[in-house]
PDB file of C-alpha atoms in Angstrom:
ATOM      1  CA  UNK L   1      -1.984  21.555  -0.929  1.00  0.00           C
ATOM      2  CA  UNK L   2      -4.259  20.855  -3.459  1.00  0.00           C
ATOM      3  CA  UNK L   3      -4.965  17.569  -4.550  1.00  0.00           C
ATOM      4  CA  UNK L   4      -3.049  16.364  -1.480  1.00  0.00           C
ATOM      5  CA  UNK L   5      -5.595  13.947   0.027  1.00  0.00           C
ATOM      6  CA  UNK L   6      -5.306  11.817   3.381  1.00  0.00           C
ATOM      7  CA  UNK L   7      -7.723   8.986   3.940  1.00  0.00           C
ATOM      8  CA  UNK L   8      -8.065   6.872   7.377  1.00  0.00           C
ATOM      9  CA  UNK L   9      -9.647   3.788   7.645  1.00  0.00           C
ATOM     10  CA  UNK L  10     -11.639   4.561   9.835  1.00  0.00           C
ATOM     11  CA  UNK L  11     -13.546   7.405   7.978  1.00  0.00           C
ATOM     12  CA  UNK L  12     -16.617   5.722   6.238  1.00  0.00           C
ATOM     13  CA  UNK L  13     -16.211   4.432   2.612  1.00  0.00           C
ATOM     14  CA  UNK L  14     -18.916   7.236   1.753  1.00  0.00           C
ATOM     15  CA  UNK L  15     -17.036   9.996   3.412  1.00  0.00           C
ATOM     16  CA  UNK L  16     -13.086   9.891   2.282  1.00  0.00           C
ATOM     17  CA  UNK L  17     -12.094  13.546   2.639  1.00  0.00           C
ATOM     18  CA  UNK L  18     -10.791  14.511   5.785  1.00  0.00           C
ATOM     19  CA  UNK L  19     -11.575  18.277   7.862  1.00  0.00           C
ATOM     20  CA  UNK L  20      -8.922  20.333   8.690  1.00  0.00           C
ATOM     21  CA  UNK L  21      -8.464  18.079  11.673  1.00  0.00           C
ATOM     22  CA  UNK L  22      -8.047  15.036   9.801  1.00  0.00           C
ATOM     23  CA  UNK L  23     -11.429  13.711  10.754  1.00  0.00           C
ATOM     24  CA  UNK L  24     -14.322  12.391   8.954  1.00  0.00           C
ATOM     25  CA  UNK L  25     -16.645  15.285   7.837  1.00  0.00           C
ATOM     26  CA  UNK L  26     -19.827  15.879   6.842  1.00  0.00           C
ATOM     27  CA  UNK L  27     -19.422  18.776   4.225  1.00  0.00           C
ATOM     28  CA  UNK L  28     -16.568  15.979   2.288  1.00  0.00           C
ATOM     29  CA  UNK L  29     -19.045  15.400  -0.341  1.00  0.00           C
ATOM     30  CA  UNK L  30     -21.174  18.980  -0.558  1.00  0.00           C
ATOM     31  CA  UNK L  31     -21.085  21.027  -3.092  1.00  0.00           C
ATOM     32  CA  UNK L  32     -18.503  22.939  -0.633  1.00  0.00           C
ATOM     33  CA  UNK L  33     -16.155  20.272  -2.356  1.00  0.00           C
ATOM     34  CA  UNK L  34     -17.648  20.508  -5.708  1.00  0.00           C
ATOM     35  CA  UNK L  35     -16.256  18.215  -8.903  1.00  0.00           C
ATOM     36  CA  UNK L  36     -12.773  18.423  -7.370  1.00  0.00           C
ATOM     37  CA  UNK L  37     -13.948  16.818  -4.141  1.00  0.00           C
ATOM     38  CA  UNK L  38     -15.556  13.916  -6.377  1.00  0.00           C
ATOM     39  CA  UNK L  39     -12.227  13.311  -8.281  1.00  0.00           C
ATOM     40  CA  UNK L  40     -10.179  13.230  -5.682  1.00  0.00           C
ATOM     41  CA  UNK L  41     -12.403  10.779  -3.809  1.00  0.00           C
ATOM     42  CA  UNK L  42     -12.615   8.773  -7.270  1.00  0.00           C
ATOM     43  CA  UNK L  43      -8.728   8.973  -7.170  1.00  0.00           C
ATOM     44  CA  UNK L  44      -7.861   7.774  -3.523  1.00  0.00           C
ATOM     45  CA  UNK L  45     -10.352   4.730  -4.018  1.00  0.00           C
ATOM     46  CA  UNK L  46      -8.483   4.214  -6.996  1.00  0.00           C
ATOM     47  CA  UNK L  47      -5.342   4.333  -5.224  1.00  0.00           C
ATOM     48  CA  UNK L  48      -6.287   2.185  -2.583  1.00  0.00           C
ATOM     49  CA  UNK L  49      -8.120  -0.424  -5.088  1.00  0.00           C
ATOM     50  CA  UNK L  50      -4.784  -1.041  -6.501  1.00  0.00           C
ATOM     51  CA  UNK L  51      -2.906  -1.643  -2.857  1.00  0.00           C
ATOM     52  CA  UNK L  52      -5.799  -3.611  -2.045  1.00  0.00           C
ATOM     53  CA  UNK L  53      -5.261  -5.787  -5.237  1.00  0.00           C
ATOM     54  CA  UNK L  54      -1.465  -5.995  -4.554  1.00  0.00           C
ATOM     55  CA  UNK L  55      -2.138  -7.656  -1.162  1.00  0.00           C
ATOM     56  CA  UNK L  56      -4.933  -9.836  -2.487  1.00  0.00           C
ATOM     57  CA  UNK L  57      -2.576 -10.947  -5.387  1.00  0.00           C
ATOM     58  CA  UNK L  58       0.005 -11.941  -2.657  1.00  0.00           C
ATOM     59  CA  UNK L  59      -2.558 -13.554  -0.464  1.00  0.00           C
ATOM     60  CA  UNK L  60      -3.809 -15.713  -3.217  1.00  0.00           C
ATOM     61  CA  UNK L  61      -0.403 -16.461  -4.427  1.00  0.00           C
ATOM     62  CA  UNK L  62      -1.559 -14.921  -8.159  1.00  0.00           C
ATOM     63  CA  UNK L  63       1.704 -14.223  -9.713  1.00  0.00           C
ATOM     64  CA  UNK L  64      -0.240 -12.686 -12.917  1.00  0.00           C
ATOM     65  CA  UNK L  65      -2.391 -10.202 -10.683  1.00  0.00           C
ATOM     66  CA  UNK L  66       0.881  -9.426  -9.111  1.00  0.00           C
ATOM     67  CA  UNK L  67       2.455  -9.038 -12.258  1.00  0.00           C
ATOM     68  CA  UNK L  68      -0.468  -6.519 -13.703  1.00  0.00           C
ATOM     69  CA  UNK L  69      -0.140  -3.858 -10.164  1.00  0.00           C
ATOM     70  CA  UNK L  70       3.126  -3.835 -10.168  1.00  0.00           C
ATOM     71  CA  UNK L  71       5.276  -1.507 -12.478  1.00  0.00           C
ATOM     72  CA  UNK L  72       8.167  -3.545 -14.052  1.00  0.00           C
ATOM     73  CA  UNK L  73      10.878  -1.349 -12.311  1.00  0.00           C
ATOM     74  CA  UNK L  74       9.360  -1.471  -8.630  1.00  0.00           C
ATOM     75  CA  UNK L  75      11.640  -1.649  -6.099  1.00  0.00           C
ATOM     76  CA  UNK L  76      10.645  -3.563  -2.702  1.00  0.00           C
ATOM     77  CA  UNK L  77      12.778  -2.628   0.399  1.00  0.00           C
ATOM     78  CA  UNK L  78      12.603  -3.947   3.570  1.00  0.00           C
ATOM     79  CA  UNK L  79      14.343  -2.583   6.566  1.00  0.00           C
ATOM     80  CA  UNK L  80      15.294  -3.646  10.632  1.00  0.00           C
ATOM     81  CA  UNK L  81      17.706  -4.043  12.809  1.00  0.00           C
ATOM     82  CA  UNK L  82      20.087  -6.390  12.854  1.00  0.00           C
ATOM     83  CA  UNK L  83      20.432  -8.734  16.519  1.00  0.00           C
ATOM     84  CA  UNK L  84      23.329  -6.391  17.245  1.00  0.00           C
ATOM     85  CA  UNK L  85      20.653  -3.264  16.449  1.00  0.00           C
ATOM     86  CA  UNK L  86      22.448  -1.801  13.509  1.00  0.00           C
ATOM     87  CA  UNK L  87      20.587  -0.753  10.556  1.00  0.00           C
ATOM     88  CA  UNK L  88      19.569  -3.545   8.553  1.00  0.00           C
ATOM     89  CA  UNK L  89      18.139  -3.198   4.650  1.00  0.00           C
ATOM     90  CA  UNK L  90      17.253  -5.305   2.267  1.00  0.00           C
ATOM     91  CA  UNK L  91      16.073  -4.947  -1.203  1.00  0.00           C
ATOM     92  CA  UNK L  92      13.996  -7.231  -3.800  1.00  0.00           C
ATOM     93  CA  UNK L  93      12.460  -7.227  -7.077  1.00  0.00           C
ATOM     94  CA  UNK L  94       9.086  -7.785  -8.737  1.00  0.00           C
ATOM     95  CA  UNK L  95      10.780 -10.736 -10.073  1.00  0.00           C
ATOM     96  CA  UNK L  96      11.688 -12.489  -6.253  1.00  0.00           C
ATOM     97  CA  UNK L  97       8.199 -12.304  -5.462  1.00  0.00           C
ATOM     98  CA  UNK L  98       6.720 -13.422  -8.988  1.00  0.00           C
ATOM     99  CA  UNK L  99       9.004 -16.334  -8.427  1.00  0.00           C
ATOM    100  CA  UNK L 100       7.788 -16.828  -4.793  1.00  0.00           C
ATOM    101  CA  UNK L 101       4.362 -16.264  -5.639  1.00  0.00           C
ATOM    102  CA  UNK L 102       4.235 -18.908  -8.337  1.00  0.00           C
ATOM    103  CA  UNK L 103       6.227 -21.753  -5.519  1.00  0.00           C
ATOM    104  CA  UNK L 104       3.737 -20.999  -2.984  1.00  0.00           C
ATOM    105  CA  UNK L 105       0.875 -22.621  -1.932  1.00  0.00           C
ATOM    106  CA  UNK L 106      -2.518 -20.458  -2.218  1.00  0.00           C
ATOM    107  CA  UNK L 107      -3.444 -18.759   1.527  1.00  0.00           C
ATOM    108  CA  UNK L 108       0.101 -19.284   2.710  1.00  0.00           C
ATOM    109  CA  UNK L 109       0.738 -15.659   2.707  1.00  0.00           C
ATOM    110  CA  UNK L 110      -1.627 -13.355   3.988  1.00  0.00           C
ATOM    111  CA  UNK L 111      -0.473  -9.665   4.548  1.00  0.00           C
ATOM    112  CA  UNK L 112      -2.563  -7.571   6.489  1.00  0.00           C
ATOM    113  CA  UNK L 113      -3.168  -3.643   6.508  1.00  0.00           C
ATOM    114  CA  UNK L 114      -4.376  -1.362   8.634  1.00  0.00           C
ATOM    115  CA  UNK L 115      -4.959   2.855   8.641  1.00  0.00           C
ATOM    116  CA  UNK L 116      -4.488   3.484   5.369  1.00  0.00           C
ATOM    117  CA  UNK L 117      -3.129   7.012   4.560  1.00  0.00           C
ATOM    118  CA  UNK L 118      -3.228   8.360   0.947  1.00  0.00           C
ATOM    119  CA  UNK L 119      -2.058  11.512  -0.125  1.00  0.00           C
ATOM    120  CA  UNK L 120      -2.400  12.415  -3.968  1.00  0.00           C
ATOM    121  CA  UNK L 121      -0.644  14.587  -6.568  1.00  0.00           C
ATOM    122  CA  UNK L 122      -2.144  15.847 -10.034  1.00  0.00           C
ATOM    123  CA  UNK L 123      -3.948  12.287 -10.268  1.00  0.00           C
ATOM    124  CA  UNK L 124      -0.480  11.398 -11.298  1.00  0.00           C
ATOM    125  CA  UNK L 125       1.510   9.980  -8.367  1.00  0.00           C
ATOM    126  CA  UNK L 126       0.260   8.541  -4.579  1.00  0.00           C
ATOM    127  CA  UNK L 127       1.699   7.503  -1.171  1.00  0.00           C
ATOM    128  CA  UNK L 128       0.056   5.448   0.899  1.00  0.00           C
ATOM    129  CA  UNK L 129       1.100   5.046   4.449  1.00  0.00           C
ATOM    130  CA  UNK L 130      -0.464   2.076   6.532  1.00  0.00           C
ATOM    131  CA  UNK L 131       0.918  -0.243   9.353  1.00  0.00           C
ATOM    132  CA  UNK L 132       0.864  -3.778   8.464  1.00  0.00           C
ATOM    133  CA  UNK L 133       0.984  -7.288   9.576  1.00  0.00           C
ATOM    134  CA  UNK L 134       2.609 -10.384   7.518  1.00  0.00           C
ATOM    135  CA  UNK L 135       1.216 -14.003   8.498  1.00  0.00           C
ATOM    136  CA  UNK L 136       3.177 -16.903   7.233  1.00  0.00           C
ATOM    137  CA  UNK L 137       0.600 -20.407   7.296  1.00  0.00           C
ATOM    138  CA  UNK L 138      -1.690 -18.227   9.574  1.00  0.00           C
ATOM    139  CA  UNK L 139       1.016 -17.697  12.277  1.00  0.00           C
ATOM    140  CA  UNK L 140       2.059 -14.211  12.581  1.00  0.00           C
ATOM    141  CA  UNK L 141       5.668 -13.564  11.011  1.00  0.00           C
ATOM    142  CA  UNK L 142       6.226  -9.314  11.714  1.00  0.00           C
ATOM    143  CA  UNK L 143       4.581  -6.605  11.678  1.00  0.00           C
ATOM    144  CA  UNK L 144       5.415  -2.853  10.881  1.00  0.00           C
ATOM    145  CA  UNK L 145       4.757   0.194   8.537  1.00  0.00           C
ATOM    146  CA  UNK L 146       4.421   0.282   4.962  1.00  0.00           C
ATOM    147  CA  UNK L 147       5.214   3.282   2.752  1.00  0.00           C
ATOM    148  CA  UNK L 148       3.730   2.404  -1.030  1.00  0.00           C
ATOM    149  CA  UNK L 149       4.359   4.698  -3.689  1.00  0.00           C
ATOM    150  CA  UNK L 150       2.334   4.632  -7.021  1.00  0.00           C
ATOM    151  CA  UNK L 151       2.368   6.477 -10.403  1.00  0.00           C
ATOM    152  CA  UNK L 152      -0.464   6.400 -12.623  1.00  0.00           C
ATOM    153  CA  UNK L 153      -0.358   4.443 -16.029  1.00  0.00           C
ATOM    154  CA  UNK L 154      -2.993   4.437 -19.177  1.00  0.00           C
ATOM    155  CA  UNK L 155      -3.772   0.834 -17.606  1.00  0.00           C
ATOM    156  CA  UNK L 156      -4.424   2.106 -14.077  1.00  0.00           C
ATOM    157  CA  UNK L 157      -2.760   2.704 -10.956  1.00  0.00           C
ATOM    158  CA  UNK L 158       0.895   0.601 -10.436  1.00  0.00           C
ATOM    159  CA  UNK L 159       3.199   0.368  -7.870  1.00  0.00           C
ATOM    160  CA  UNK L 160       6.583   1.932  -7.898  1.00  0.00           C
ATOM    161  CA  UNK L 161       8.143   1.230  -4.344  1.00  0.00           C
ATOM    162  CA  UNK L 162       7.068  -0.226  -1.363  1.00  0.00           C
ATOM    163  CA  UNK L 163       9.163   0.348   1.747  1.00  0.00           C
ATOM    164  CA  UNK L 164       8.502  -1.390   4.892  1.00  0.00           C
ATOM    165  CA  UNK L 165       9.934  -1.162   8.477  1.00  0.00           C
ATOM    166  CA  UNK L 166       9.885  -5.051  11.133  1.00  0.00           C
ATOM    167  CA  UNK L 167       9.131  -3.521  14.346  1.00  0.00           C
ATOM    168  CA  UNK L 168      11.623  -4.704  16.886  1.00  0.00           C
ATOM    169  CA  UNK L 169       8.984  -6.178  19.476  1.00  0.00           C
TER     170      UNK L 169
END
């Protein structure tokens, strides 16, 4: 679809868009792509700028820059499996981890993400897909998959939801 647009992390920082395939290609930038190529580039380092802040924001404990990338009515749910493997889900606020952020000590929390998917809709809304890892005083806690959703404000790019999985291993 158009404006639909997946990025990997391991397609170069020059080179966003994606072939058919899903692989890094060469003709991404050409005029092939022309001005909507370059937006929708501008837009998915846009999108990932603000993920990138939200994790930095937690990692530095920065309850403000948390604050400023998050929208006010973000939801944060977290699901597993219980010991007995049922279904296990648990929901927060921006407020639980403003609170958090502002009781904890700087570099105590350091979240991790890897293969970053974006997709894109009317420069309006985003999804970001990525696996991540969550240390806890360096020491890993869990890991798993993210799911971020975004909407686009006059101020920038905030977060809307963030759903995450705890692999079982």
């Amino acid at each position: 679809m158009a404006g639909d647009v997946p990025f990997s992390a391991s397609v170069p920082k020059d080179d966003l868009r994606p072939n058919s395939k899903g692989e890094a290609s060469e003709e991404a930038g050409s005029a092939e792509g022309g001005q909507q190529g370059l937006q929708e580039k501008a837009t998915v380092e846009a999108v990932l700028t603000a993920v990138y802040t939200l994790f930095e924001a937690f990692q530095n404990s920065d309850a403000e820059a948390f604050k400023s990338i998050v929208d006010k009515g973000a939801r944060f749910v977290r699901t597993g499996y219980t010991e007995d493997d049922k279904p296990d889900v648990t929901s927060y606020t921006p407020e639980y981890f403003i609170d958090t952020l502002k009781k904890v000590k700087k570099g105590t929390l350091s979240e991790v993400i890897e293969e970053p998917f974006v997709q894109t809709r009317d420069n309006l809304i985003a999804h970001v897909w990525c696996r991540y890892r969550l240390y806890v005083s360096e020491q890993p806690k869990h890991s798993g998959v993210k799911s971020i959703q975004l909407r686009r404000s006059v101020h920038g790019w905030k977060v809307v939801d963030v759903l995450d999985t705890i692999d079982s291993s």
